[in-house]
Every structure is written in C-alpha cells, then in structure tokens.
Coordinates of C-alpha atoms in Angstrom, one line a residue:
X1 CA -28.8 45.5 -25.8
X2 CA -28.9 42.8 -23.0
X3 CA -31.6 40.9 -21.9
X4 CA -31.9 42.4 -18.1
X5 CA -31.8 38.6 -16.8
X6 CA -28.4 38.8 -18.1
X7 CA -27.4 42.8 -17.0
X8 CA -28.5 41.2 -13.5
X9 CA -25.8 38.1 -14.3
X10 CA -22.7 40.3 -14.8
X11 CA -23.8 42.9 -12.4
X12 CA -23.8 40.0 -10.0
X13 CA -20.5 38.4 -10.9
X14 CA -18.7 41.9 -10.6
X15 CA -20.0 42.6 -7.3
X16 CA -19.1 38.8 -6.4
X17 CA -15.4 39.5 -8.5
X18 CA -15.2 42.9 -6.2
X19 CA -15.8 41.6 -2.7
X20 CA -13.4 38.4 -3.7
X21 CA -10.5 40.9 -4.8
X22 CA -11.5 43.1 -1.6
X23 CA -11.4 39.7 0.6
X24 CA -7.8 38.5 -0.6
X25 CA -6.5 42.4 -0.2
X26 CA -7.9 42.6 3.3
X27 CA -6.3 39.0 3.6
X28 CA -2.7 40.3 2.5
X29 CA -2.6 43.3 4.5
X30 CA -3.6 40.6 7.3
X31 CA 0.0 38.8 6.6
X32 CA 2.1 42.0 6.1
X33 CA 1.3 42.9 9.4
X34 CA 1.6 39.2 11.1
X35 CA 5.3 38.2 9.0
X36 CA 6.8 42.1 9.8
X37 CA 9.1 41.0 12.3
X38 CA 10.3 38.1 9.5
X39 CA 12.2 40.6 6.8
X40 CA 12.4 39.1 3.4
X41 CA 14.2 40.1 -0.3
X42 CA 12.9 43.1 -1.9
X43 CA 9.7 42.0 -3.6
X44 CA 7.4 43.1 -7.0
X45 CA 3.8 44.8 -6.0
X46 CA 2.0 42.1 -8.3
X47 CA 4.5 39.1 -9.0
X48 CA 5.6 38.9 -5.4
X49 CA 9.2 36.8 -5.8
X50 CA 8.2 34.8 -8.3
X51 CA 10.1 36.5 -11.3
X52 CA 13.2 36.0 -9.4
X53 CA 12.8 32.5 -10.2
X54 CA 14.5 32.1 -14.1
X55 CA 14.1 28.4 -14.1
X56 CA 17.5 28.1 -15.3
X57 CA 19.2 25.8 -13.2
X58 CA 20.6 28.9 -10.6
X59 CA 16.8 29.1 -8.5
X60 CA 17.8 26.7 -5.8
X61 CA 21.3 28.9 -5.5
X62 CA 18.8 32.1 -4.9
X63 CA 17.2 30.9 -1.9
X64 CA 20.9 29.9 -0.2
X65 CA 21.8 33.6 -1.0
X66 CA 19.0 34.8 0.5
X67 CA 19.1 32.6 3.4
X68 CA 22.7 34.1 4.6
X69 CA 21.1 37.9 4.2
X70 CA 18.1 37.0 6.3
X71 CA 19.3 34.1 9.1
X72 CA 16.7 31.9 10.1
X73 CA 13.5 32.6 7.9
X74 CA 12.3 35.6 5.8
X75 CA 9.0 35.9 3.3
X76 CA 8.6 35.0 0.2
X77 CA 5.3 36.2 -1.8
X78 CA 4.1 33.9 -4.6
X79 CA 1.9 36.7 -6.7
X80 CA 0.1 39.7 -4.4
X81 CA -1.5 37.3 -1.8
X82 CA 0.1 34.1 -1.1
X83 CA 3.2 34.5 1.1
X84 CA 5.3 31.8 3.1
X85 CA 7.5 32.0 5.3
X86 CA 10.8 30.0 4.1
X87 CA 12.8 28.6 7.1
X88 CA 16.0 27.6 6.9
X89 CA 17.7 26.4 9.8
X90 CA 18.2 23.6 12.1
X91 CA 16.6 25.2 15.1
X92 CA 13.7 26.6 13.5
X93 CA 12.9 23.2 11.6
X94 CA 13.0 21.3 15.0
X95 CA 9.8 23.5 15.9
X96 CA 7.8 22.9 12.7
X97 CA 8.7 19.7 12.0
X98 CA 7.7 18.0 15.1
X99 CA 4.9 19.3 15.2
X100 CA 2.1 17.2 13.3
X101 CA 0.4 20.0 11.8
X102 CA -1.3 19.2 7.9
X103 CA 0.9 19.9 4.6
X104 CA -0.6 23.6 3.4
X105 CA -3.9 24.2 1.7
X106 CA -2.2 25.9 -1.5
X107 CA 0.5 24.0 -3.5
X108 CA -0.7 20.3 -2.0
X109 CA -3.9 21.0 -2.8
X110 CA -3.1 21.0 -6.9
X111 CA -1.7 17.4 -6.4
X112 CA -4.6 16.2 -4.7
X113 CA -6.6 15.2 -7.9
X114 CA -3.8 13.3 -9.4
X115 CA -2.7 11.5 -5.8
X116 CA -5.5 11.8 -4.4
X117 CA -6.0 12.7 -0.4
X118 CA -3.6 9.9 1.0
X119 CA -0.5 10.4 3.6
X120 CA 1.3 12.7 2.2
X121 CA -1.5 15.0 2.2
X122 CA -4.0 14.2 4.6
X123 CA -4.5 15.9 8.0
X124 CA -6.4 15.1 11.6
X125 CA -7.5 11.5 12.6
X126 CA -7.4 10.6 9.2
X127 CA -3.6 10.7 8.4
X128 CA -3.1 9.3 12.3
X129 CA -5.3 6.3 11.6
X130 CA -3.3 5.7 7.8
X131 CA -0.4 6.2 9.2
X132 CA -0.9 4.2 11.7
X133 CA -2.7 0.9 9.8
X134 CA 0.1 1.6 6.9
X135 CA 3.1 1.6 9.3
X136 CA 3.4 -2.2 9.5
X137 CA 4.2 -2.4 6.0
X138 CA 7.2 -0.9 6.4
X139 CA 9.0 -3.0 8.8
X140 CA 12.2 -4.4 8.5
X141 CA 10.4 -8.1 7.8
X142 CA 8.5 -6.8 4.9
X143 CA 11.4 -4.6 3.3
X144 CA 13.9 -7.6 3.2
X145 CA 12.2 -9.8 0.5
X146 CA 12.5 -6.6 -1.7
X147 CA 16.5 -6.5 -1.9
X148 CA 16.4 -9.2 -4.1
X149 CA 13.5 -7.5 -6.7
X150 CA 15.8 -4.4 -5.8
X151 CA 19.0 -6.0 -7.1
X152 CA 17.0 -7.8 -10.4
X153 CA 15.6 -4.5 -11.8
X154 CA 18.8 -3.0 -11.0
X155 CA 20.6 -5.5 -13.1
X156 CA 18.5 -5.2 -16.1
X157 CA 19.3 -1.5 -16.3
X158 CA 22.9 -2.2 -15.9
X159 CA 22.8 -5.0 -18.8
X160 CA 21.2 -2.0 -20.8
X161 CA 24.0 0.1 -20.2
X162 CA 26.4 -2.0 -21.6
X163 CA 26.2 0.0 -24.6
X164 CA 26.7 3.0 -23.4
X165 CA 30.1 1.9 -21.9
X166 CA 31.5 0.9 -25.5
X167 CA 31.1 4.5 -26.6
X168 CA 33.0 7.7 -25.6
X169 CA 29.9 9.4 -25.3
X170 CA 28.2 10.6 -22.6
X171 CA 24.1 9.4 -22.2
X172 CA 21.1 11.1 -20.0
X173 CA 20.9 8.6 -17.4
X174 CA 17.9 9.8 -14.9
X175 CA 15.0 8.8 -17.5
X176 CA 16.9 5.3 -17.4
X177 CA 16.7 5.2 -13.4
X178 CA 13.5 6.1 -13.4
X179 CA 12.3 3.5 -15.6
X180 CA 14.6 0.9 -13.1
X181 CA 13.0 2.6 -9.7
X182 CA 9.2 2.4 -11.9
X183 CA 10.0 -1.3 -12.5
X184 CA 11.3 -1.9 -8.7
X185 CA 7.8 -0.7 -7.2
X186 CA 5.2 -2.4 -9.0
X187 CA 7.5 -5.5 -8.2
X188 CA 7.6 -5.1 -4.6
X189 CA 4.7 -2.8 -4.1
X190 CA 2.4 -4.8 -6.0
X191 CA 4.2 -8.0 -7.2
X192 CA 3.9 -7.3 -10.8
X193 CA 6.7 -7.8 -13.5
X194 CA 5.8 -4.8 -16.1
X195 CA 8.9 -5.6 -18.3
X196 CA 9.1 -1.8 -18.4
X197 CA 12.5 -1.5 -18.7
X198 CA 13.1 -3.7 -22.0
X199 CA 9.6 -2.2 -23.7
X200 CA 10.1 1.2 -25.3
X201 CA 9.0 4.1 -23.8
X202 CA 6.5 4.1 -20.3
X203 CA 3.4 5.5 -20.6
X204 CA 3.4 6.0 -17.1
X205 CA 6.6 7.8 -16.4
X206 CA 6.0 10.1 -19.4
X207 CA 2.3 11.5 -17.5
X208 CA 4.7 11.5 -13.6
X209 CA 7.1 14.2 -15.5
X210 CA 3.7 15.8 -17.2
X211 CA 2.5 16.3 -14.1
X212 CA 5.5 17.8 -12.2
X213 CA 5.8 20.3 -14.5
X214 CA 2.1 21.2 -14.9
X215 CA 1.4 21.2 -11.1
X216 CA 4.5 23.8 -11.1
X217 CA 2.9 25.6 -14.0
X218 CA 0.2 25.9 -11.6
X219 CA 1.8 27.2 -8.7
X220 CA 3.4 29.9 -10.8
X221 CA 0.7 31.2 -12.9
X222 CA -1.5 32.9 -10.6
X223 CA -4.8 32.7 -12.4
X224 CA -4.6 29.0 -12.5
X225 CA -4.9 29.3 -8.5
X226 CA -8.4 29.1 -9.4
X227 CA -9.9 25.7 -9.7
X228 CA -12.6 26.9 -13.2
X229 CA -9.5 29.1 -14.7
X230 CA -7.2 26.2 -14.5
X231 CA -9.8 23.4 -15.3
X232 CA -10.8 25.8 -18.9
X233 CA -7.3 26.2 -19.9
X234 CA -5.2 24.0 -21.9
X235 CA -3.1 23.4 -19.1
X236 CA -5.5 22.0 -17.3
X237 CA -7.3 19.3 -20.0
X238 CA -3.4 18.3 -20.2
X239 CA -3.4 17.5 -16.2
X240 CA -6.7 15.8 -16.2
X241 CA -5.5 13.6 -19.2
X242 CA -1.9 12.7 -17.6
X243 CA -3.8 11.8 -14.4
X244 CA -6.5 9.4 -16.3
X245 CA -3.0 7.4 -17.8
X246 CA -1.2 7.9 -13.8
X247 CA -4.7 6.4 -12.6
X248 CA -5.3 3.6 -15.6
X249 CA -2.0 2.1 -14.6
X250 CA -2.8 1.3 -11.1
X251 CA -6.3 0.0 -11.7
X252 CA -5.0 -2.2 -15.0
X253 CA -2.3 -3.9 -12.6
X254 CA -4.3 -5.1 -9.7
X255 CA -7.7 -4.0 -10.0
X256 CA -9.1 -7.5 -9.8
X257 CA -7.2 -7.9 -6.5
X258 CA -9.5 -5.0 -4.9
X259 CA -12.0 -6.8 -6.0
X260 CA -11.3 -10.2 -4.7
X261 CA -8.2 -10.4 -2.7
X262 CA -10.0 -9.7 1.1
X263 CA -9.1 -13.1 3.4
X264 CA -5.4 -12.3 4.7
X265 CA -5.1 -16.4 4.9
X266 CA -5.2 -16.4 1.0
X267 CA -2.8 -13.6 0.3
X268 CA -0.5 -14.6 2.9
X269 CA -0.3 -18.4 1.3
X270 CA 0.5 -16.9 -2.4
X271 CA 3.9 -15.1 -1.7
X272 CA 5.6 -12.6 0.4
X273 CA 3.4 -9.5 1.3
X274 CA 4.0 -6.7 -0.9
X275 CA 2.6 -3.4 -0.1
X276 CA -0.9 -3.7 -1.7
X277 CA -1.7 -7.0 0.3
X278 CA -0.9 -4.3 3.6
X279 CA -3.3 -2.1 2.3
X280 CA -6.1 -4.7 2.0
X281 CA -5.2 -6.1 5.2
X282 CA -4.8 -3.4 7.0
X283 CA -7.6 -3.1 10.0
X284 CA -7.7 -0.9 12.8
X285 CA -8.9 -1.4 16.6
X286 CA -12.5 -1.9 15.4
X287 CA -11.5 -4.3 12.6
X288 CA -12.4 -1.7 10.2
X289 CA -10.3 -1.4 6.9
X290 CA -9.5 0.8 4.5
X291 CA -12.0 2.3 2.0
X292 CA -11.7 1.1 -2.2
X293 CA -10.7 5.0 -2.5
X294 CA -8.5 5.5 0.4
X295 CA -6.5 2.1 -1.1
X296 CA -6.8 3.7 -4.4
X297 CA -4.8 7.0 -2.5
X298 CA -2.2 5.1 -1.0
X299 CA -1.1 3.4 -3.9
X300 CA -1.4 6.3 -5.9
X301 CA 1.4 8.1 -3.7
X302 CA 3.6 5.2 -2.8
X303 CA 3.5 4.6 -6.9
X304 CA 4.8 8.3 -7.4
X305 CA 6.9 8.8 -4.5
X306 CA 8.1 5.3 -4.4
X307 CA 9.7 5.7 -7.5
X308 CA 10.3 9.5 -8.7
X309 CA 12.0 10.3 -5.9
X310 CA 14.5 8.0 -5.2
X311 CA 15.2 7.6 -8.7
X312 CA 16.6 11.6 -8.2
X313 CA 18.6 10.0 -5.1
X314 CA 20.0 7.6 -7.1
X315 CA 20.6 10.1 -10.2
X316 CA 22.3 12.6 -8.1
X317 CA 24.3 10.7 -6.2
X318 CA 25.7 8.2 -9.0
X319 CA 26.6 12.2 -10.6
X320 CA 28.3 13.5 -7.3
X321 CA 30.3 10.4 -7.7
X322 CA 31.0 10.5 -11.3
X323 CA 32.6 14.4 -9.9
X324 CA 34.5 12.8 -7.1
X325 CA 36.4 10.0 -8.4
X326 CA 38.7 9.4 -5.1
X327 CA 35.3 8.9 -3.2
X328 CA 34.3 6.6 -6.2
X329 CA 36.9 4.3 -6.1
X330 CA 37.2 4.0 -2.0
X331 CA 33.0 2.5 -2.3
X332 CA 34.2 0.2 -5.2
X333 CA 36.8 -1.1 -3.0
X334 CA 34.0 -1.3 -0.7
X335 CA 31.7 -2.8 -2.4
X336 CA 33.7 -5.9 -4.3
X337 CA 34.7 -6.3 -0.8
X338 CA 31.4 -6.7 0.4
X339 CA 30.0 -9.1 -2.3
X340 CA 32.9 -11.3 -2.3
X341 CA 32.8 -11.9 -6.2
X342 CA 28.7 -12.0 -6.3
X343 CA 27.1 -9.0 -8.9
X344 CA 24.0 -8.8 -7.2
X345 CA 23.7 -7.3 -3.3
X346 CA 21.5 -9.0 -0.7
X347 CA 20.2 -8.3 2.5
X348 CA 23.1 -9.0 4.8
X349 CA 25.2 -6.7 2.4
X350 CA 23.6 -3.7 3.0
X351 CA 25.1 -3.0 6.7
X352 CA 28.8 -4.2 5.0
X353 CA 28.9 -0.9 3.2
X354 CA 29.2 2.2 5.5
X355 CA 31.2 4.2 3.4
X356 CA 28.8 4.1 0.3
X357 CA 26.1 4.5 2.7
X358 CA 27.8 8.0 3.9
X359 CA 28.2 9.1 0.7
X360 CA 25.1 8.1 -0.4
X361 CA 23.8 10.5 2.9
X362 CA 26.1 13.5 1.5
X363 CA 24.7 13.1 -2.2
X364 CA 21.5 13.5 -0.6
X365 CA 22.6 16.5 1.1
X366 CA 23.4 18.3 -2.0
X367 CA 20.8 17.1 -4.0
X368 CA 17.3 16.4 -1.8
X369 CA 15.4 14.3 -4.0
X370 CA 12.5 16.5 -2.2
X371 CA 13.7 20.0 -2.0
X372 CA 11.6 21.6 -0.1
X373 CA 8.1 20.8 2.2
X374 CA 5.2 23.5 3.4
X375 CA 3.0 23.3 6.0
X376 CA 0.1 25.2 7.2
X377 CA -0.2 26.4 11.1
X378 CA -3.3 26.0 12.7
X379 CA -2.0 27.1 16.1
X380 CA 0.0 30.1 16.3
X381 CA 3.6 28.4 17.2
X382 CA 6.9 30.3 18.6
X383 CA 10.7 30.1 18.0
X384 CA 13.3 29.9 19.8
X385 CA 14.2 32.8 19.3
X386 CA 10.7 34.5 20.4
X387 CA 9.5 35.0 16.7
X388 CA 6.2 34.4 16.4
X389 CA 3.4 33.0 13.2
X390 CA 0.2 33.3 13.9
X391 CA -2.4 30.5 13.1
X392 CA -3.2 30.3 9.5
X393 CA 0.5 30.7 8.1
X394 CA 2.5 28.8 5.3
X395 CA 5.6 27.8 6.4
X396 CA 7.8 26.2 3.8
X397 CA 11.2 24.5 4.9
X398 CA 13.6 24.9 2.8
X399 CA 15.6 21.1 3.0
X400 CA 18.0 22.3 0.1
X401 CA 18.4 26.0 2.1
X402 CA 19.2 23.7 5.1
X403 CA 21.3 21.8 3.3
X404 CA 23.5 24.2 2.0
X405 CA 23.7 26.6 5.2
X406 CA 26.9 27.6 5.5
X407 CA 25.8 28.6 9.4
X408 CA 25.6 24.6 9.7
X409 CA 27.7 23.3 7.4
X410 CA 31.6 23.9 6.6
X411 CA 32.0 24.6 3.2
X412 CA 28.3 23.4 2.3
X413 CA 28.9 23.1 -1.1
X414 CA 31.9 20.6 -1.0
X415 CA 31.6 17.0 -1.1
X416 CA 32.8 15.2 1.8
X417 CA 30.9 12.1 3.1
X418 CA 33.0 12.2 6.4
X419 CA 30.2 14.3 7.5
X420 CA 28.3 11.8 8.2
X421 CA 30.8 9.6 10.2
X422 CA 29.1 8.6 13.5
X423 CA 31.1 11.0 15.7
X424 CA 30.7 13.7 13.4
X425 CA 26.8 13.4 12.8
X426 CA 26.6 13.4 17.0
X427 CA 27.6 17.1 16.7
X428 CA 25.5 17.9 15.0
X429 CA 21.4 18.9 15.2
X430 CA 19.6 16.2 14.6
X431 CA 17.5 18.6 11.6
X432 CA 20.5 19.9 10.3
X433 CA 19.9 16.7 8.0
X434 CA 16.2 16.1 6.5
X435 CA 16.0 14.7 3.3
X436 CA 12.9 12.5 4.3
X437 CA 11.6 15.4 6.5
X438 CA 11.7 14.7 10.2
X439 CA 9.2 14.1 13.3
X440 CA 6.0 12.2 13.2
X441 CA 5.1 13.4 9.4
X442 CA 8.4 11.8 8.2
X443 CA 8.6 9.6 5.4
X444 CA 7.1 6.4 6.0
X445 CA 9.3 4.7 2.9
X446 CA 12.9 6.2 3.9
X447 CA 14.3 2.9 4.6
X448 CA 12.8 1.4 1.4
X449 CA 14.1 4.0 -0.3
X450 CA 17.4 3.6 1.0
X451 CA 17.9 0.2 0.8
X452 CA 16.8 0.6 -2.5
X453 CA 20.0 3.3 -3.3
X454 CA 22.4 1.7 -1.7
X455 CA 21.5 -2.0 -4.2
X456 CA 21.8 0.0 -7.1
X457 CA 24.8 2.1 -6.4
X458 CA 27.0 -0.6 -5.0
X459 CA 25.8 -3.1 -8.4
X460 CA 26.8 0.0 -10.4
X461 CA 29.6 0.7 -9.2
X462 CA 30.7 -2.9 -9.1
X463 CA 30.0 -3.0 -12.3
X464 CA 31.1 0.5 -13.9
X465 CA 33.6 2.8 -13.8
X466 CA 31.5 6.9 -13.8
X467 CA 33.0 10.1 -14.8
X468 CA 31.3 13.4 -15.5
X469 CA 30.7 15.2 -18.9
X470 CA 32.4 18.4 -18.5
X471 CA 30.3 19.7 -21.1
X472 CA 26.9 19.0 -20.0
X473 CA 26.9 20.3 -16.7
X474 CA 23.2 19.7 -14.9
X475 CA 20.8 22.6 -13.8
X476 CA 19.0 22.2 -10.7
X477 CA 15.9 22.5 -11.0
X478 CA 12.8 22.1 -8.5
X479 CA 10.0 20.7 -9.5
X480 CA 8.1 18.2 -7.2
X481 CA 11.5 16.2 -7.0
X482 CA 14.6 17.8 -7.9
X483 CA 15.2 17.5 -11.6
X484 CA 17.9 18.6 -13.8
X485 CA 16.6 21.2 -16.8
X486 CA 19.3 19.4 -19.0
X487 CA 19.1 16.0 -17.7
X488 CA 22.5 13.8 -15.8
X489 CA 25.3 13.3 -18.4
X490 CA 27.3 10.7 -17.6
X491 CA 30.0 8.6 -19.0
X492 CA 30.7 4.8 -18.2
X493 CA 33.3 2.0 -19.0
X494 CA 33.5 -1.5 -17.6
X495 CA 35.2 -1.8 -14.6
X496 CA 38.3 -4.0 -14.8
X497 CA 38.8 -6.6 -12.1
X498 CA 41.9 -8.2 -13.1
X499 CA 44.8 -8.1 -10.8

C-alpha cells in the first residue's frame, strides 16, 4: 500500500491532469466556434491534420490543393487543440502582415532555447527597440565590403567542385552551399576565417540540421508540446546537446570581443564593421546598449538565418536552373557580360545583372527558402472581405500557398522569370510576393541575403555549365527552411569560353 503522503500526490496530479484536459477542451470548443465562418479539410477527432502530412516530399503540394477548395484561408488543427488559420492570398496577407503583431506563442516558442528571444521572435518595445538599434547594420555602406568575402567563399566552393565536373555523376550539392553560406557569415558577420569549407565535416552545420528536424519532431508529436515531456525524452537531451555545440561556436569565435571590444573608436580603427561590432555599438536614445544576452540572441539568429536560409535560395535556384537550361544560358550570357573576363563579382556588378536577378526572384517563388510564418493576434483584426479572428488566434501564412496560387499566378508552377519584369511586377499586389515576409516585421537581412545569391549564382554560372539528374528528383520538404528529403542532385561541367 501507499504511504497516504503519496495517495495525496497522485490524487493531486489527477485532479491537476483533469482540470488541465478540461481547460484545453473548453479552449477548443472556444476556436470551433470563433474559426466557423473559415471552413477547412475534413479533419481526424485526435490528430487534427497532422496525419495528412506523409513527409514525403508531396506536403507542400497538399496545402496548394487545399488552398483552391477553400479561397482565402481555412483551419488547420495540429492535434485536438491547436488550430491555425492558414491564409493564403495576397489580400489577406496585406492585413496580417502589416500589422506588427508578435510571431505565435506555439511553434516559435520551441526555437526559443536554441536562438534565444532575439528579432525574429521577440514582441512589444523590445523587438521595436532591436530592430530599431540593429537596423543600421544593414545599410547599403555596411553590406558593400561583404561582396568581396561573398565572392571569396563562393570561389572556394567552386574550386571544390572541380571534381565533380570531371565525372558524369551527379553530387548532393545543398550540404556544399551550406558550408559556403556558414563560411560567408562568420566572415562578414563576425570577421572570422573558419576555413570551414576545406576542413571535413562542420560541427556546426551538422547540430543547424539537428535542430530543424527536432524542433519539427516537436511540433508534430503532441506530447512533446509539454516543456517536462519533451525535456525527459530522448528527443529532447538530443536538442539540448545540438544547442550547447550551436551556442559553443558563437562564444569560441568572439567571446573575448564581448568581453573587451566596447570603445567604437577602437573597433572602427581595426577594419570594416561587420555585424558583431553593430551589436556592441549599438546605443539607443539614452545611450543605453545592448545586454551580453540580448548580443548573444542576435548573433544566435543572424548565425542561423544568415546562413541556412539563403543557402536553400541558392540551392533551389542553382536546381530551377539546372531544369531550365534556355534561362540558364541567357544569365551566363549575362553574367560574362557583366564581369568583362573577371571570375569574381564586385559591388558595381550586382545592378549589371537584371535578368539573373529576376530569375533569382522566380526560384524564390517556387522554392521559399522560409515556407511559411505564424503569428499570433492580440487584437481581434478583420478582412477585407468582413471575416473576422478574434484576439488570441494563430494565423500562419502560407508564402509557398501564396506562391503557388493559381488565383494570382498564371500557371504557378511554371518557371518564367518574366514575372518579375518591372511592368509586370506593377500589376501585381505588392504580397503576392513574400519570400522575406513583408511590412515592418520583414526581414532585416533580405538585401544581404540577396546580394549574397546573386555573387554565387552569377560565379557559378560563369564558371559551370548545370543540368538536372533526371533520376534523383528532390522532395520538398518543410522544415524550418525548405529542405529536400533527398537532397539537390546536380550535374556540372566546365563551361567552355572559347569562341
């Protein structure tokens, strides 16, 4: 028999177990009532939608089919009692994204120990203030000194592939971007040469995938919703480990520089700024700074969405051209054009190649790097179309769902980067197009990030010829950028240059 001190114990966590269950039931009912006007695909009484998703590469293809039955939005339920409502249109987007209202409480909140509480998921006076002291780092003045560490790390990767294009093979060329894009931050971001291109496998890179795939783990596996479940399980000693290496790379590179590095006058003297030197400059109205931890934040989600996502850019767009050879060939032409018999692009280049840059634009149609965003409404808010959410809602946007709306876009799933020629873009709604979201919570990097995709597509394509391996087709798949389950096959030869 029990002790009674411990029949008292479990007595009490049933009751406490009871009245959470009844709470959350109470809650759902609360959201079937507020989302009826917002019809959504049949659903399962305990999974929700969530065993629609196969994760095998046809997931993002779901949501599109969905979208045409149910124009505009409709629900989606992620187990019995988290719902969002997925919007997927131009007009609806314009009302959520310019708002400023926070990122949502429930799949943000998982990244939170690994990225810690910095813009991309901060809310109130504290993102305002970041975003504000973080916004000078950004400008055109800082960004130009990085073309050049751009164009280095870009070249190094290239060299590496010259292996690749004396075989008729095909080779899984994302893990290779992503060590280029890892190497291209901590130069410009915190002016470090890791080398980690040319040393064996990155320590770093391996936890970023480790944790993508655990944080979706996470969002799929109800249970681990709760922070004890998730922190017992096996999953969970695996997340806190791949965020101790994610962390122990930051604080390894430039810890000393936290430490020391605080008179602007000395930092300024040693080089260009990169964006570390922003972050310990940075000083608001009051001359107040930022904290060691907020720092620590920053860095922690320029490091990961500096890199991982833009390598996908690149990835998926050096594949859509590989697919589309008669697109490839016009940006060559473009390109050798542009550098005038120079391998390496510079500043002044990157307004020489418009047609790259449109394809580029359409690549990122197809493929968001970020595929889709959530937010959580603290206000209730309105559409145009007299639809209403009540305060307390999730509202995830669907970019690739956007993207691919064939109410939007002819033939969505075509490539054709005359979509984006000037006249043709003006006809279009300005959030028909978001793949670094849109309104005052847009992405504060986009135009690192571009200038950063168009370097390394015009070097590669100056450099090598791209073409698709029929046989190794890639499978969407979303995790917190978009991945393929099967990696990017491509195959490369040496562009010839002789007339």
């Amino acid at each position: 028999m029990f002790p009674q001190n411990q029949w008292h114990r479990l007595w009490c966590s049933l009751v406490y177990v009871i009245l959470k269950i009844s709470k959350l039931i109470v809650k759902r009912n609360e959201w079937i009532r507020a989302l009826e006007t917002f019809p959504g695909p049949p659903k399962h009484w305990l999974f929700g939608h969530v065993r629609e998703f196969k994760e095998d590469g046809t997931d993002m293809y779901k949501v599109v089919k969905w979208g045409e039955s149910y124009p505009l939005a409709f629900q989606m339920w992620f187990g019995p009692f988290v719902s969002f409502l997925n919007i997927h249109h131009p007009d609806y987007v314009k009302t959520i994204l310019a708002s400023t209202e926070p990122k949502d409480d429930f799949l943000y909140r998982f990244l939170i120990p690994w990225i810690g509480d910095g813009l991309l998921v901060s809310e109130g006076q504290k993102w305002f203030r970041h975003r504000r002291l973080l916004t000078p780092g950004f400008h055109y003045d800082v960004l130009k000194p990085y073309v050049k560490l751009m164009a280095d790390s870009a070249k190094t990767m290239l060299d590496k592939w010259e292996t690749h294009s004396k075989s008729d093979e095909s080779f899984e060329l994302f893990e290779h971007v992503s060590l280029m894009t890892l190497d291209s931050i901590m130069k410009c971001a915190f002016s470090s040469n890791t080398n980690c291109q040319t040393v064996g496998t990155n320590t770093y890179i391996k936890a970023v995938y480790e944790l993508s795939d655990l944080v979706n783990v996470r969002f799929r596996i109800f249970p681990y919703h709760s922070e004890w479940i998730f922190q017992l399980s096996p999953h969970g000693y695996k997340y806190r480990k791949a965020c101790n290496v994610a962390h122990k790379e930051i604080i390894r590179k430039r810890k000393e520089a936290l430490k020391d590095e605080k008179e602007l006058g000395r930092i300024q003297a040693k080089r260009n700024l990169d964006f570390l030197d922003i972050l310990l400059c940075a000083r608001d109205e009051d001359q107040q700074g930022l904290s060691d931890e907020a720092i620590r934040a920053e860095v922690d989600t320029f490091m990961f969405e500096g890199h991982d996502t833009t390598a996908s850019g690149i990835s998926w767009t050096l594949y859509s051209l590989a697919c589309n050879p008669e697109h490839q060939q016009i940006c060559r032409d473009e390109v050798i054009s542009a550098l005038e018999g120079r391998d390496t692009m510079e500043w002044e280049d990157l307004s020489k190649i418009p047609y790259t840059t449109m394809c580029i634009k359409e690549s990122l149609r197809l493929y968001p790097p970020v595929p889709g965003i959530s937010r959580k409404i603290t206000k209730p808010i309105t559409f145009f179309d007299g639809r209403t959410v009540p305060e307390g809602c999730l509202v995830g946007t669907s970019i690739f769902g956007i993207h691919r709306n064939a109410t939007v876009w002819e033939d969505p799933n075509a490539f054709d980067p005359l979509r984006f020629l000037p006249e043709n873009s003006a006809k279009r709604s300005p959030h028909a197009f978001v793949p670094f979201s849109a309104g005052p919570r847009n992405c504060i990097g986009q135009n690192f990030a571009m200038n950063e995709m168009k370097v390394v597509v015009a070097q590669t394509l100056k450099r090598y010829q791209l073409t698709e391996d029929p046989m190794k087709k890639p499978k969407m798949i979303p995790r917190l950028v978009l991945r393929s389950l099967n990696g990017i096959h491509l195959k490369i030869k040496p562009v010839n240059l002789e007339p």
